[in-house]
N, CA and C atoms as an extended XYZ file, in Angstrom:
636
Properties=species:S:1:pos:R:3:atomname:S:1:resname:S:1:resid:I:1 pbc="F F F"
N       149.519      179.797      105.667 N   MET     1
C       150.348      178.593      105.571 CA  MET     1
C       149.957      177.600      106.668 C   MET     1
N       149.694      176.364      106.286 N   ILE     2
C       149.312      175.315      107.237 CA  ILE     2
C       150.548      174.506      107.594 C   ILE     2
N       150.805      174.322      108.871 N   THR     3
C       151.946      173.544      109.332 CA  THR     3
C       151.547      172.088      109.506 C   THR     3
N       152.405      171.186      109.098 N   PHE     4
C       152.122      169.751      109.222 CA  PHE     4
C       152.139      169.325      110.687 C   PHE     4
N       151.074      168.657      111.111 N   ARG     5
C       150.964      168.179      112.488 CA  ARG     5
C       150.638      166.685      112.544 C   ARG     5
N       150.831      165.992      111.422 N   GLY     6
C       150.544      164.567      111.395 CA  GLY     6
C       149.160      164.282      110.836 C   GLY     6
N       148.844      162.984      110.746 N   TRP     7
C       147.540      162.554      110.260 CA  TRP     7
C       146.680      162.070      111.422 C   TRP     7
N       145.454      162.532      111.534 N   PRO     8
C       144.582      162.051      112.598 CA  PRO     8
C       144.145      160.616      112.343 C   PRO     8
N       143.612      159.981      113.358 N   VAL     9
C       143.183      158.592      113.238 CA  VAL     9
C       142.122      158.430      112.156 C   VAL     9
N       141.384      159.503      111.880 N   GLU    10
C       140.346      159.436      110.844 CA  GLU    10
C       140.937      159.124      109.467 C   GLU    10
N       142.209      159.471      109.245 N   ALA    11
C       142.841      159.176      107.951 CA  ALA    11
C       142.979      157.673      107.741 C   ALA    11
N       143.429      156.974      108.780 N   ILE    12
C       143.549      155.516      108.683 CA  ILE    12
C       142.164      154.879      108.569 C   ILE    12
N       141.225      155.393      109.337 N   GLU    13
C       139.861      154.855      109.286 CA  GLU    13
C       139.246      155.063      107.911 C   GLU    13
N       139.584      156.178      107.266 N   PHE    14
C       139.076      156.429      105.922 CA  PHE    14
C       139.523      155.326      104.966 C   PHE    14
N       140.806      154.980      105.013 N   PHE    15
C       141.319      153.946      104.109 CA  PHE    15
C       140.803      152.555      104.476 C   PHE    15
N       140.609      152.300      105.745 N   GLU    16
C       140.005      151.022      106.147 CA  GLU    16
C       138.604      150.896      105.554 C   GLU    16
N       137.853      151.985      105.607 N   GLY    17
C       136.520      151.977      105.023 CA  GLY    17
C       136.537      151.841      103.521 C   GLY    17
N       137.528      152.498      102.875 N   LEU    18
C       137.629      152.428      101.412 CA  LEU    18
C       137.992      151.020      100.953 C   LEU    18
N       138.830      150.336      101.726 N   GLU    19
C       139.164      148.954      101.377 CA  GLU    19
C       137.935      148.056      101.466 C   GLU    19
N       137.057      148.351      102.417 N   ALA    20
C       135.850      147.546      102.586 CA  ALA    20
C       134.773      147.903      101.570 C   ALA    20
N       134.755      149.140      101.122 N   ASP    21
C       133.714      149.600      100.206 CA  ASP    21
C       134.316      150.598       99.223 C   ASP    21
N       134.955      150.072       98.190 N   ASN    22
C       135.601      150.916       97.182 CA  ASN    22
C       134.561      151.314       96.136 C   ASN    22
N       133.757      152.287       96.514 N   SER    23
C       132.652      152.698       95.644 CA  SER    23
C       132.511      154.212       95.642 C   SER    23
N       131.849      154.720       94.616 N   LYS    24
C       131.586      156.157       94.534 CA  LYS    24
C       130.701      156.608       95.687 C   LYS    24
N       129.799      155.738       96.125 N   THR    25
C       128.918      156.078       97.244 CA  THR    25
C       129.726      156.348       98.507 C   THR    25
N       130.667      155.438       98.812 N   TYR    26
C       131.505      155.631       99.998 CA  TYR    26
C       132.353      156.892       99.841 C   TYR    26
N       132.937      157.064       98.650 N   TRP    27
C       133.819      158.205       98.430 CA  TRP    27
C       133.081      159.527       98.631 C   TRP    27
N       131.914      159.641       98.037 N   GLN    28
C       131.163      160.882       98.149 CA  GLN    28
C       130.737      161.147       99.587 C   GLN    28
N       130.372      160.084      100.314 N   ALA    29
C       129.933      160.243      101.697 CA  ALA    29
C       131.080      160.646      102.617 C   ALA    29
N       132.324      160.323      102.224 N   ASN    30
C       133.479      160.569      103.080 CA  ASN    30
C       134.496      161.520      102.449 C   ASN    30
N       134.079      162.236      101.419 N   LYS    31
C       135.018      163.108      100.703 CA  LYS    31
C       135.584      164.194      101.616 C   LYS    31
N       134.790      164.729      102.507 N   GLN    32
C       135.276      165.759      103.409 CA  GLN    32
C       136.352      165.215      104.341 C   GLN    32
N       136.185      163.962      104.795 N   VAL    33
C       137.204      163.326      105.630 CA  VAL    33
C       138.501      163.188      104.846 C   VAL    33
N       138.373      162.770      103.586 N   TYR    34
C       139.554      162.637      102.727 CA  TYR    34
C       140.282      163.970      102.587 C   TYR    34
N       139.524      165.033      102.309 N   GLU    35
C       140.139      166.333      102.074 CA  GLU    35
C       140.810      166.874      103.340 C   GLU    35
N       140.175      166.710      104.488 N   GLN    36
C       140.666      167.319      105.719 CA  GLN    36
C       141.669      166.451      106.472 C   GLN    36
N       141.418      165.129      106.504 N   ALA    37
C       142.245      164.247      107.331 CA  ALA    37
C       143.355      163.557      106.550 C   ALA    37
N       143.199      163.438      105.235 N   VAL    38
C       144.180      162.715      104.417 CA  VAL    38
C       144.970      163.680      103.531 C   VAL    38
N       144.287      164.337      102.616 N   ARG    39
C       144.981      165.193      101.653 CA  ARG    39
C       145.554      166.452      102.297 C   ARG    39
N       144.786      167.073      103.190 N   GLY    40
C       145.256      168.307      103.816 CA  GLY    40
C       146.594      168.151      104.518 C   GLY    40
N       146.745      167.155      105.407 N   PRO    41
C       148.046      166.960      106.044 CA  PRO    41
C       149.167      166.624      105.063 C   PRO    41
N       148.851      165.858      104.004 N   MET    42
C       149.888      165.528      103.028 CA  MET    42
C       150.380      166.785      102.325 C   MET    42
N       149.473      167.673      101.961 N   GLU    43
C       149.871      168.917      101.309 CA  GLU    43
C       150.698      169.788      102.256 C   GLU    43
N       150.312      169.801      103.533 N   ALA    44
C       151.071      170.567      104.521 CA  ALA    44
C       152.470      169.989      104.694 C   ALA    44
N       152.576      168.666      104.687 N   LEU    45
C       153.884      168.007      104.789 CA  LEU    45
C       154.786      168.410      103.634 C   LEU    45
N       154.281      168.307      102.416 N   LEU    46
C       155.083      168.655      101.246 CA  LEU    46
C       155.508      170.114      101.284 C   LEU    46
N       154.620      170.970      101.742 N   GLN    47
C       154.935      172.391      101.839 CA  GLN    47
C       156.050      172.635      102.847 C   GLN    47
N       155.974      171.955      103.998 N   ASP    48
C       156.998      172.128      105.028 CA  ASP    48
C       158.364      171.599      104.586 C   ASP    48
N       158.364      170.540      103.778 N   LEU    49
C       159.620      169.907      103.381 CA  LEU    49
C       160.225      170.513      102.111 C   LEU    49
N       159.472      171.367      101.439 N   ALA    50
C       159.920      171.913      100.150 CA  ALA    50
C       161.264      172.640      100.214 C   ALA    50
N       161.566      173.416      101.272 N   PRO    51
C       162.852      174.114      101.281 CA  PRO    51
C       164.054      173.179      101.171 C   PRO    51
N       163.955      171.971      101.736 N   GLU    52
C       165.074      171.028      101.669 CA  GLU    52
C       164.961      170.040      100.515 C   GLU    52
N       163.733      169.604      100.216 N   PHE    53
C       163.567      168.501       99.269 CA  PHE    53
C       162.857      168.885       97.973 C   PHE    53
N       162.551      170.143       97.799 N   GLY    54
C       161.932      170.592       96.563 CA  GLY    54
C       160.420      170.515       96.608 C   GLY    54
N       159.762      171.155       95.636 N   PRO    55
C       158.300      171.146       95.599 CA  PRO    55
C       157.759      169.739       95.396 C   PRO    55
N       156.568      169.514       95.931 N   GLY    56
C       155.982      168.182       95.833 CA  GLY    56
C       154.612      168.200       95.189 C   GLY    56
N       154.100      167.018       94.914 N   LYS    57
C       152.760      166.892       94.353 CA  LYS    57
C       152.079      165.671       94.966 C   LYS    57
N       150.780      165.772       95.114 N   VAL    58
C       149.956      164.666       95.604 CA  VAL    58
C       149.342      163.968       94.404 C   VAL    58
N       149.403      162.664       94.364 N   TYR    59
C       148.870      161.920       93.230 CA  TYR    59
C       147.347      161.824       93.288 C   TYR    59
N       146.760      161.698       92.134 N   ARG    60
C       145.307      161.576       92.028 CA  ARG    60
C       144.819      160.314       92.750 C   ARG    60
N       143.662      160.369       93.377 N   PRO    61
C       143.146      159.202       94.094 CA  PRO    61
C       142.438      158.193       93.204 C   PRO    61
N       142.284      158.530       91.938 N   TYR    62
C       141.506      157.678       91.040 CA  TYR    62
C       142.391      156.682       90.302 C   TYR    62
N       141.937      155.460       90.211 N   ARG    63
C       142.668      154.429       89.493 CA  ARG    63
C       142.399      154.528       87.997 C   ARG    63
N       143.393      154.179       87.191 N   ASP    64
C       143.216      154.065       85.746 CA  ASP    64
C       142.759      152.643       85.466 C   ASP    64
N       141.486      152.476       85.198 N   VAL    65
C       140.908      151.126       85.056 CA  VAL    65
C       140.725      150.720       83.596 C   VAL    65
N       141.242      151.522       82.668 N   ARG    66
C       140.990      151.251       81.239 CA  ARG    66
C       141.499      149.887       80.797 C   ARG    66
N       142.656      149.482       81.316 N   PHE    67
C       143.254      148.226       80.862 CA  PHE    67
C       143.409      147.230       82.024 C   PHE    67
N       142.594      147.406       83.054 N   SER    68
C       142.692      146.563       84.235 CA  SER    68
C       141.420      145.748       84.435 C   SER    68
N       141.612      144.493       84.849 N   ALA    69
C       140.454      143.657       85.179 CA  ALA    69
C       139.796      144.121       86.468 C   ALA    69
N       140.581      144.788       87.315 N   ASP    70
C       140.061      145.334       88.564 CA  ASP    70
C       139.461      146.708       88.277 C   ASP    70
N       138.168      146.828       88.392 N   LYS    71
C       137.480      148.071       88.046 CA  LYS    71
C       137.148      148.938       89.259 C   LYS    71
N       137.709      148.627       90.435 N   THR    72
C       137.467      149.488       91.576 CA  THR    72
C       138.013      150.881       91.266 C   THR    72
N       137.252      151.927       91.576 N   PRO    73
C       137.599      153.260       91.064 CA  PRO    73
C       138.672      154.027       91.820 C   PRO    73
N       138.947      153.647       93.090 N   TYR    74
C       139.827      154.481       93.904 CA  TYR    74
C       141.046      153.717       94.426 C   TYR    74
N       142.157      154.419       94.502 N   LYS    75
C       143.357      153.849       95.105 CA  LYS    75
C       143.141      153.731       96.615 C   LYS    75
N       143.586      152.627       97.196 N   THR    76
C       143.418      152.439       98.638 CA  THR    76
C       144.626      152.961       99.413 C   THR    76
N       145.287      153.909       98.854 N   MET    77
C       146.384      154.617       99.517 CA  MET    77
C       146.527      155.983       98.867 C   MET    77
N       147.208      156.895       99.558 N   MET    78
C       147.554      158.187       98.974 CA  MET    78
C       149.054      158.252       98.775 C   MET    78
N       149.481      158.607       97.586 N   GLY    79
C       150.891      158.756       97.290 CA  GLY    79
C       151.224      160.201       96.965 C   GLY    79
N       152.434      160.601       97.298 N   ALA    80
C       152.923      161.940       96.974 CA  ALA    80
C       154.426      161.866       96.784 C   ALA    80
N       154.977      162.812       96.048 N   SER    81
C       156.424      162.810       95.822 CA  SER    81
C       156.944      164.225       95.679 C   SER    81
N       158.255      164.353       95.848 N   ASN    82
C       158.945      165.603       95.579 CA  ASN    82
C       160.239      165.269       94.841 C   ASN    82
N       161.167      166.192       94.786 N   GLU    83
C       162.393      165.963       94.021 CA  GLU    83
C       163.290      164.893       94.634 C   GLU    83
N       163.032      164.524       95.871 N   ARG    84
C       163.931      163.595       96.551 CA  ARG    84
C       163.320      162.257       96.904 C   ARG    84
N       161.981      162.169       96.997 N   GLY    85
C       161.432      160.898       97.433 CA  GLY    85
C       159.932      160.790       97.307 C   GLY    85
N       159.423      159.739       97.916 N   TYR    86
C       158.019      159.347       97.803 CA  TYR    86
C       157.478      159.073       99.192 C   TYR    86
N       156.201      159.430       99.415 N   VAL    87
C       155.503      159.176      100.673 CA  VAL    87
C       154.190      158.481      100.362 C   VAL    87
N       153.810      157.537      101.210 N   GLN    88
C       152.556      156.817      100.991 CA  GLN    88
C       151.835      156.607      102.318 C   GLN    88
N       150.528      156.869      102.314 N   LEU    89
C       149.688      156.645      103.483 CA  LEU    89
C       148.558      155.710      103.098 C   LEU    89
N       148.307      154.712      103.947 N   SER    90
C       147.237      153.754      103.684 CA  SER    90
C       146.741      153.205      105.016 C   SER    90
N       145.830      152.249      104.958 N   ALA    91
C       145.351      151.602      106.179 CA  ALA    91
C       146.478      150.857      106.880 C   ALA    91
N       147.522      150.520      106.135 N   ASN    92
C       148.670      149.807      106.720 CA  ASN    92
C       149.634      150.736      107.441 C   ASN    92
N       149.444      152.053      107.282 N   GLY    93
C       150.330      153.003      107.940 CA  GLY    93
C       151.034      153.917      106.955 C   GLY    93
N       152.250      154.293      107.295 N   LEU    94
C       153.035      155.260      106.528 CA  LEU    94
C       154.249      154.580      105.912 C   LEU    94
N       154.630      155.022      104.708 N   ALA    95
C       155.840      154.522      104.058 CA  ALA    95
C       156.565      155.688      103.409 C   ALA    95
N       157.889      155.574      103.338 N   ALA    96
C       158.721      156.562      102.658 CA  ALA    96
C       159.739      155.822      101.801 C   ALA    96
N       160.060      156.393      100.656 N   ALA    97
C       160.983      155.730       99.732 CA  ALA    97
C       161.706      156.770       98.895 C   ALA    97
N       162.770      156.320       98.251 N   THR    98
C       163.492      157.161       97.314 CA  THR    98
C       164.270      156.257       96.366 C   THR    98
N       164.838      156.840       95.339 N   GLY    99
C       165.599      156.053       94.367 CA  GLY    99
C       165.001      156.138       92.980 C   GLY    99
N       165.334      155.165       92.127 N   TYR   100
C       164.860      155.141       90.742 CA  TYR   100
C       163.946      153.931       90.565 C   TYR   100
N       162.670      154.187       90.229 N   TRP   101
C       161.702      153.119       89.980 CA  TRP   101
C       161.626      152.852       88.482 C   TRP   101
N       161.513      151.599       88.132 N   HIS   102
C       161.258      151.192       86.744 CA  HIS   102
C       162.179      151.939       85.775 C   HIS   102
N       163.462      151.715       85.929 N   MET   103
C       164.420      152.410       85.068 CA  MET   103
C       164.153      152.111       83.596 C   MET   103
N       164.172      153.161       82.801 N   ALA   104
C       163.958      153.015       81.358 CA  ALA   104
C       165.185      152.385       80.709 C   ALA   104
N       165.044      152.018       79.446 N   ARG   105
C       166.131      151.331       78.746 CA  ARG   105
C       167.417      152.143       78.738 C   ARG   105
N       167.302      153.450       78.510 N   ASP   106
C       168.524      154.259       78.479 CA  ASP   106
C       169.143      154.385       79.870 C   ASP   106
N       168.307      154.360       80.907 N   GLN   107
C       168.845      154.403       82.271 CA  GLN   107
C       169.564      153.096       82.599 C   GLN   107
N       168.953      151.971       82.230 N   LEU   108
C       169.601      150.675       82.464 CA  LEU   108
C       170.896      150.561       81.672 C   LEU   108
N       170.932      151.190       80.503 N   ALA   109
C       172.143      151.159       79.685 CA  ALA   109
C       173.282      151.929       80.349 C   ALA   109
N       172.955      152.825       81.260 N   ARG   110
C       173.994      153.532       82.026 CA  ARG   110
C       174.223      152.877       83.391 C   ARG   110
N       173.140      152.375       83.975 N   TYR   111
C       173.228      151.768       85.310 CA  TYR   111
C       174.114      150.525       85.309 C   TYR   111
N       173.909      149.627       84.381 N   ARG   112
C       174.625      148.344       84.408 CA  ARG   112
C       176.128      148.500       84.208 C   ARG   112
N       176.606      149.311       83.261 N   PRO   113
C       178.064      149.513       83.176 CA  PRO   113
C       178.650      150.133       84.448 C   PRO   113
N       177.870      150.995       85.109 N   ALA   114
C       178.365      151.606       86.342 CA  ALA   114
C       178.458      150.580       87.465 C   ALA   114
N       177.534      149.626       87.476 N   VAL   115
C       177.599      148.528       88.454 CA  VAL   115
C       178.760      147.595       88.112 C   VAL   115
N       178.946      147.351       86.837 N   ASP   116
C       180.002      146.439       86.377 CA  ASP   116
C       181.394      146.992       86.672 C   ASP   116
N       181.533      148.307       86.585 N   ASP   117
C       182.833      148.953       86.822 CA  ASP   117
C       183.305      148.683       88.251 C   ASP   117
N       184.552      148.283       88.389 N   ASP   118
C       185.049      147.902       89.715 CA  ASP   118
C       185.016      149.060       90.710 C   ASP   118
N       185.245      150.274       90.254 N   LYS   119
C       185.259      151.408       91.171 CA  LYS   119
C       183.847      151.852       91.536 C   LYS   119
N       183.045      152.200       90.524 N   THR   120
C       181.702      152.710       90.807 CA  THR   120
C       180.782      151.602       91.312 C   THR   120
N       180.990      150.382       90.827 N   GLY   121
C       180.188      149.264       91.311 CA  GLY   121
C       180.458      148.961       92.777 C   GLY   121
N       181.720      149.044       93.168 N   ALA   122
C       182.076      148.827       94.573 CA  ALA   122
C       181.478      149.914       95.457 C   ALA   122
N       181.400      151.135       94.925 N   GLN   123
C       180.777      152.222       95.689 CA  GLN   123
C       179.309      151.906       95.959 C   GLN   123
N       178.604      151.471       94.925 N   LEU   124
C       177.185      151.141       95.096 CA  LEU   124
C       177.010      149.964       96.047 C   LEU   124
N       177.872      148.983       95.937 N   GLU   125
C       177.813      147.819       96.818 CA  GLU   125
C       177.963      148.239       98.281 C   GLU   125
N       178.874      149.140       98.543 N   LYS   126
C       179.104      149.632       99.906 CA  LYS   126
C       177.896      150.421      100.405 C   LYS   126
N       177.328      151.257       99.540 N   ILE   127
C       176.169      152.070       99.910 CA  ILE   127
C       174.977      151.187      100.254 C   ILE   127
N       174.676      150.208       99.398 N   THR   128
C       173.509      149.354       99.637 CA  THR   128
C       173.709      148.490      100.871 C   THR   128
N       174.931      148.044      101.109 N   ALA   129
C       175.203      147.233      102.300 CA  ALA   129
C       174.951      148.046      103.567 C   ALA   129
N       175.359      149.316      103.568 N   ALA   130
C       175.156      150.170      104.736 CA  ALA   130
C       173.669      150.422      104.977 C   ALA   130
N       172.906      150.617      103.911 N   LEU   131
C       171.469      150.848      104.060 CA  LEU   131
C       170.753      149.604      104.573 C   LEU   131
N       171.147      148.459      104.088 N   ARG   132
C       170.539      147.222      104.587 CA  ARG   132
C       170.896      146.980      106.047 C   ARG   132
N       172.112      147.315      106.420 N   LYS   133
C       172.517      147.183      107.824 CA  LYS   133
C       171.660      148.087      108.700 C   LYS   133
N       171.220      149.224      108.149 N   ALA   134
C       170.351      150.146      108.872 CA  ALA   134
C       168.882      149.732      108.787 C   ALA   134
N       168.620      148.529      108.271 N   LYS   135
C       167.283      147.924      108.236 CA  LYS   135
C       166.363      148.508      107.170 C   LYS   135
N       166.940      149.070      106.118 N   TYR   136
C       166.133      149.528      104.997 CA  TYR   136
C       165.977      148.397      103.971 C   TYR   136
N       164.846      148.409      103.266 N   THR   137
C       164.651      147.516      102.133 CA  THR   137
C       165.259      148.192      100.908 C   THR   137
N       166.225      147.533      100.284 N   VAL   138
C       166.963      148.125       99.172 CA  VAL   138
C       166.792      147.256       97.935 C   VAL   138
N       166.568      147.887       96.798 N   GLY   139
C       166.441      147.138       95.553 CA  GLY   139
C       165.064      147.323       94.961 C   GLY   139
N       164.408      146.207       94.663 N   GLY   140
C       163.081      146.282       94.067 CA  GLY   140
C       162.924      145.224       93.002 C   GLY   140
N       162.161      145.554       91.963 N   ALA   141
C       161.950      144.603       90.875 CA  ALA   141
C       163.260      144.354       90.131 C   ALA   141
N       163.341      143.185       89.506 N   GLY   142
C       164.562      142.862       88.773 CA  GLY   142
C       164.400      141.645       87.899 C   GLY   142
N       165.431      141.351       87.129 N   LEU   143
C       165.449      140.180       86.262 CA  LEU   143
C       165.695      138.916       87.083 C   LEU   143
N       165.214      137.786       86.569 N   LYS   144
C       165.422      136.515       87.271 CA  LYS   144
C       166.806      135.946       87.001 C   LYS   144
N       167.424      136.414       85.945 N   THR   145
C       168.760      135.930       85.594 CA  THR   145
C       169.649      137.120       85.253 C   THR   145
N       170.851      136.858       84.814 N   ALA   146
C       171.788      137.935       84.501 CA  ALA   146
C       171.337      138.700       83.253 C   ALA   146
N       171.535      140.022       83.237 N   PRO   147
C       171.249      140.778       82.009 CA  PRO   147
C       172.148      140.295       80.867 C   PRO   147
N       171.688      140.475       79.670 N   ARG   148
C       172.461      140.056       78.500 CA  ARG   148
C       173.830      140.737       78.503 C   ARG   148
N       174.866      139.933       78.325 N   GLY   149
C       176.217      140.465       78.274 CA  GLY   149
C       176.967      140.403       79.583 C   GLY   149
N       176.297      139.926       80.650 N   TYR   150
C       176.948      139.848       81.957 CA  TYR   150
C       176.916      138.405       82.467 C   TYR   150
N       177.995      138.011       83.097 N   ALA   151
C       178.111      136.632       83.584 CA  ALA   151
C       177.196      136.400       84.784 C   ALA   151
N       176.678      135.175       84.870 N   LYS   152
C       175.794      134.831       85.981 CA  LYS   152
C       176.535      134.818       87.317 C   LYS   152
N       177.849      134.640       87.267 N   ASP   153
C       178.633      134.630       88.501 CA  ASP   153
C       179.358      135.960       88.732 C   ASP   153
N       178.849      137.029       88.123 N   HIS   154
C       179.431      138.359       88.337 CA  HIS   154
C       179.410      138.668       89.830 C   HIS   154
N       180.456      139.283       90.380 N   PRO   155
C       180.492      139.548       91.830 CA  PRO   155
C       179.386      140.488       92.319 C   PRO   155
N       178.785      141.239       91.400 N   ARG   156
C       177.689      142.132       91.778 CA  ARG   156
C       176.428      141.800       90.990 C   ARG   156
N       176.202      140.512       90.783 N   ILE   157
C       175.084      140.068       89.951 CA  ILE   157
C       173.746      140.510       90.519 C   ILE   157
N       173.596      140.525       91.851 N   GLU   158
C       172.324      140.951       92.432 CA  GLU   158
C       172.008      142.385       92.027 C   GLU   158
N       172.988      143.262       92.123 N   LEU   159
C       172.786      144.657       91.743 CA  LEU   159
C       172.533      144.794       90.242 C   LEU   159
N       173.209      143.997       89.444 N   LEU   160
C       173.022      144.060       87.996 CA  LEU   160
C       171.612      143.657       87.577 C   LEU   160
N       170.999      142.747       88.317 N   ARG   161
C       169.669      142.256       87.936 CA  ARG   161
C       168.561      143.263       88.226 C   ARG   161
N       168.794      144.204       89.107 N   PHE   162
C       167.727      145.145       89.478 CA  PHE   162
C       167.335      146.034       88.309 C   PHE   162
N       166.019      146.218       88.148 N   THR   163
C       165.502      147.236       87.230 CA  THR   163
C       164.910      148.413       88.022 C   THR   163
N       164.745      148.222       89.318 N   ASP   164
C       164.494      149.305       90.278 CA  ASP   164
C       165.721      149.382       91.174 C   ASP   164
N       166.044      150.573       91.631 N   MET   165
C       167.062      150.703       92.671 CA  MET   165
C       166.514      151.730       93.663 C   MET   165
N       165.863      151.213       94.683 N   THR   166
C       165.136      152.059       95.611 CA  THR   166
C       165.455      151.709       97.060 C   THR   166
N       165.112      152.640       97.923 N   VAL   167
C       165.165      152.435       99.371 CA  VAL   167
C       163.750      152.638       99.889 C   VAL   167
N       163.301      151.717      100.728 N   TRP   168
C       161.902      151.737      101.196 CA  TRP   168
C       161.861      151.426      102.680 C   TRP   168
N       161.012      152.164      103.404 N   GLN   169
C       160.735      151.820      104.798 CA  GLN   169
C       159.282      152.153      105.102 C   GLN   169
N       158.639      151.287      105.879 N   GLU   170
C       157.253      151.533      106.247 CA  GLU   170
C       157.033      151.260      107.722 C   GLU   170
N       155.980      151.896      108.257 N   TRP   171
C       155.665      151.795      109.675 CA  TRP   171
C       154.164      151.585      109.839 C   TRP   171
N       153.751      150.700      110.727 N   PRO   172
C       152.317      150.519      110.983 CA  PRO   172
C       151.755      151.719      111.732 C   PRO   172
N       150.441      151.889      111.724 N   PRO   173
C       149.844      153.014      112.435 CA  PRO   173
C       150.207      152.998      113.914 C   PRO   173
N       150.512      154.177      114.447 N   ALA   174
C       150.837      154.325      115.856 CA  ALA   174
C       150.563      155.778      116.238 C   ALA   174
N       150.647      156.069      117.530 N   ALA   175
C       150.288      157.401      118.016 CA  ALA   175
C       151.114      158.506      117.360 C   ALA   175
N       152.406      158.234      117.061 N   TRP   176
C       153.271      159.268      116.480 CA  TRP   176
C       152.797      159.737      115.111 C   TRP   176
N       151.978      158.908      114.430 N   LEU   177
C       151.497      159.282      113.099 CA  LEU   177
C       150.621      160.530      113.168 C   LEU   177
N       150.024      160.772      114.304 N   GLY   178
C       149.187      161.947      114.479 CA  GLY   178
C       149.933      163.159      114.987 C   GLY   178
N       151.260      163.158      114.873 N   THR   179
C       152.082      164.268      115.332 CA  THR   179
C       153.059      164.688      114.234 C   THR   179
N       153.729      165.799      114.464 N   ALA   180
C       154.727      166.287      113.505 CA  ALA   180
C       155.923      165.349      113.403 C   ALA   180
N       156.074      164.412      114.344 N   LYS   181
C       157.188      163.472      114.307 CA  LYS   181
C       157.130      162.554      113.087 C   LYS   181
N       155.961      162.443      112.473 N   ALA   182
C       155.858      161.646      111.247 CA  ALA   182
C       156.783      162.193      110.169 C   ALA   182
N       156.919      163.500      110.109 N   ALA   183
C       157.811      164.115      109.119 CA  ALA   183
C       159.260      163.743      109.384 C   ALA   183
N       159.630      163.612      110.659 N   ASP   184
C       161.012      163.267      111.003 CA  ASP   184
C       161.379      161.881      110.467 C   ASP   184
N       160.436      160.953      110.513 N   ARG   185
C       160.716      159.599      110.001 CA  ARG   185
C       160.923      159.624      108.492 C   ARG   185
N       160.098      160.393      107.822 N   ILE   186
C       160.212      160.482      106.367 CA  ILE   186
C       161.539      161.109      105.968 C   ILE   186
N       161.872      162.227      106.576 N   THR   187
C       163.109      162.916      106.202 CA  THR   187
C       164.343      162.095      106.552 C   THR   187
N       164.269      161.294      107.600 N   LYS   188
C       165.404      160.437      107.951 CA  LYS   188
C       165.684      159.432      106.834 C   LYS   188
N       164.628      158.867      106.261 N   VAL   189
C       164.816      157.932      105.147 CA  VAL   189
C       165.531      158.625      104.003 C   VAL   189
N       165.062      159.793      103.614 N   TRP   190
C       165.642      160.497      102.468 CA  TRP   190
C       167.078      160.927      102.739 C   TRP   190
N       167.342      161.355      103.951 N   ARG   191
C       168.717      161.767      104.283 CA  ARG   191
C       169.655      160.574      104.354 C   ARG   191
N       169.190      159.492      104.976 N   ASP   192
C       170.029      158.294      105.061 CA  ASP   192
C       170.327      157.727      103.678 C   ASP   192
N       169.359      157.855      102.775 N   ALA   193
C       169.513      157.294      101.429 CA  ALA   193
C       170.196      158.242      100.458 C   ALA   193
N       170.606      159.419      100.933 N   ALA   194
C       171.226      160.404      100.036 CA  ALA   194
C       172.439      159.862       99.279 C   ALA   194
N       173.309      159.032       99.902 N   PRO   195
C       174.427      158.488       99.120 CA  PRO   195
C       173.964      157.661       97.913 C   PRO   195
N       172.851      156.947       98.067 N   LEU   196
C       172.340      156.159       96.949 CA  LEU   196
C       171.761      157.063       95.868 C   LEU   196
N       170.938      158.017       96.254 N   THR   197
C       170.351      158.887       95.239 CA  THR   197
C       171.420      159.734       94.553 C   THR   197
N       172.441      160.126       95.286 N   ASP   198
C       173.543      160.856       94.661 CA  ASP   198
C       174.279      159.980       93.650 C   ASP   198
N       174.500      158.713       94.010 N   TRP   199
C       175.162      157.781       93.090 CA  TRP   199
C       174.333      157.620       91.817 C   TRP   199
N       173.045      157.440       91.981 N   LEU   200
C       172.160      157.268       90.825 CA  LEU   200
C       172.126      158.524       89.958 C   LEU   200
N       172.033      159.683       90.591 N   ASP   201
C       172.007      160.932       89.818 CA  ASP   201
C       173.303      161.128       89.036 C   ASP   201
N       174.431      160.707       89.626 N   THR   202
C       175.732      160.878       88.978 CA  THR   202
C       175.937      159.894       87.838 C   THR   202
N       175.577      158.638       88.044 N   HIS   203
C       175.935      157.586       87.091 CA  HIS   203
C       174.789      157.132       86.177 C   HIS   203
N       173.552      157.496       86.513 N   VAL   204
C       172.404      157.059       85.706 CA  VAL   204
C       171.637      158.267       85.177 C   VAL   204
N       171.112      159.070       86.051 N   GLY   205
C       170.375      160.263       85.652 CA  GLY   205
C       168.991      159.948       85.109 C   GLY   205
N       168.228      160.984       84.792 N   PRO   206
C       166.864      160.775       84.279 CA  PRO   206
C       166.858      160.197       82.878 C   PRO   206
N       165.749      159.582       82.527 N   SER   207
C       165.587      159.048       81.178 CA  SER   207
C       165.369      160.185       80.188 C   SER   207
N       165.931      160.015       78.996 N   THR   208
C       165.686      160.972       77.922 CA  THR   208
C       164.802      160.363       76.828 C   THR   208
N       164.275      159.162       77.105 N   GLU   209
C       163.375      158.535       76.145 CA  GLU   209
C       162.035      159.245       76.135 C   GLU   209
N       161.375      159.320       74.986 N   PRO   210
C       160.063      159.985       74.944 CA  PRO   210
C       159.037      159.242       75.788 C   PRO   210
N       158.150      160.009       76.427 N   GLN   211
C       157.087      159.421       77.237 CA  GLN   211
C       156.093      158.705       76.323 C   GLN   211
N       155.668      157.508       76.788 N   ARG   212
C       154.676      156.776       75.992 CA  ARG   212
C       153.271      157.285       76.295 C   ARG   212
C-alpha cells in the first residue's frame, strides 16, 4: 500500500511542458514522469481517502477529439473522483469540488421544485450563503433567464437558474502541494460542503435517464 505524500514539483512541470507541447512525442518522452509524479500520487490519495469518501477512479488522460475542432490529444490536467467529490491537478495547481454537475432533465425536474418550496428552498439558500461566506465558489453553469414556469422576480431566482450546483475551490502551486497536507485541503472542501451534497442527495438524487 502506497501512502499519499503529495505531488512533487515534477508533476507541475509535466503539465507546463504538456501545455507547451501537446503531442505524442512529448507524452512518450515523459510518460514515466506522468506515471510516477502525477498518476501515482493521485491513486495513493484516492486509496487513502476511500474509507471516508468511497472508492475513486482516475480519469483517462486522452481527449475525445471526434467532434472537436481542437485535435490536441491530451488533457492538460488530471481529474479524479470518488463518491463524494472531484480532484484536479494541472499547471495551475490543485482544485477540489463536489456537488451535481450538468443536472439531467429529471434531476432539474426535482431540483427546481425543491428550490421553489419555501422550506427546502430556504434551506439551500442558507447552505449556499454559508459556503460563499467561507470563500467557496458555489453554483456553476445556468440559464440566462428564469426557467419556464418560474417568475423572473422569484426570491431564489439565482438558485433556480443553475443547471450545475457545485462547490469549487482551487489553489496555486505551493510547497504544501508536495506534502500530505494537500489531502487535508481536499477533504476540508468535501466536509464543509457536506450540507449541500446531503441536500442534493435528499431532494434531487441521481439521474435515472438512460445514458446517451
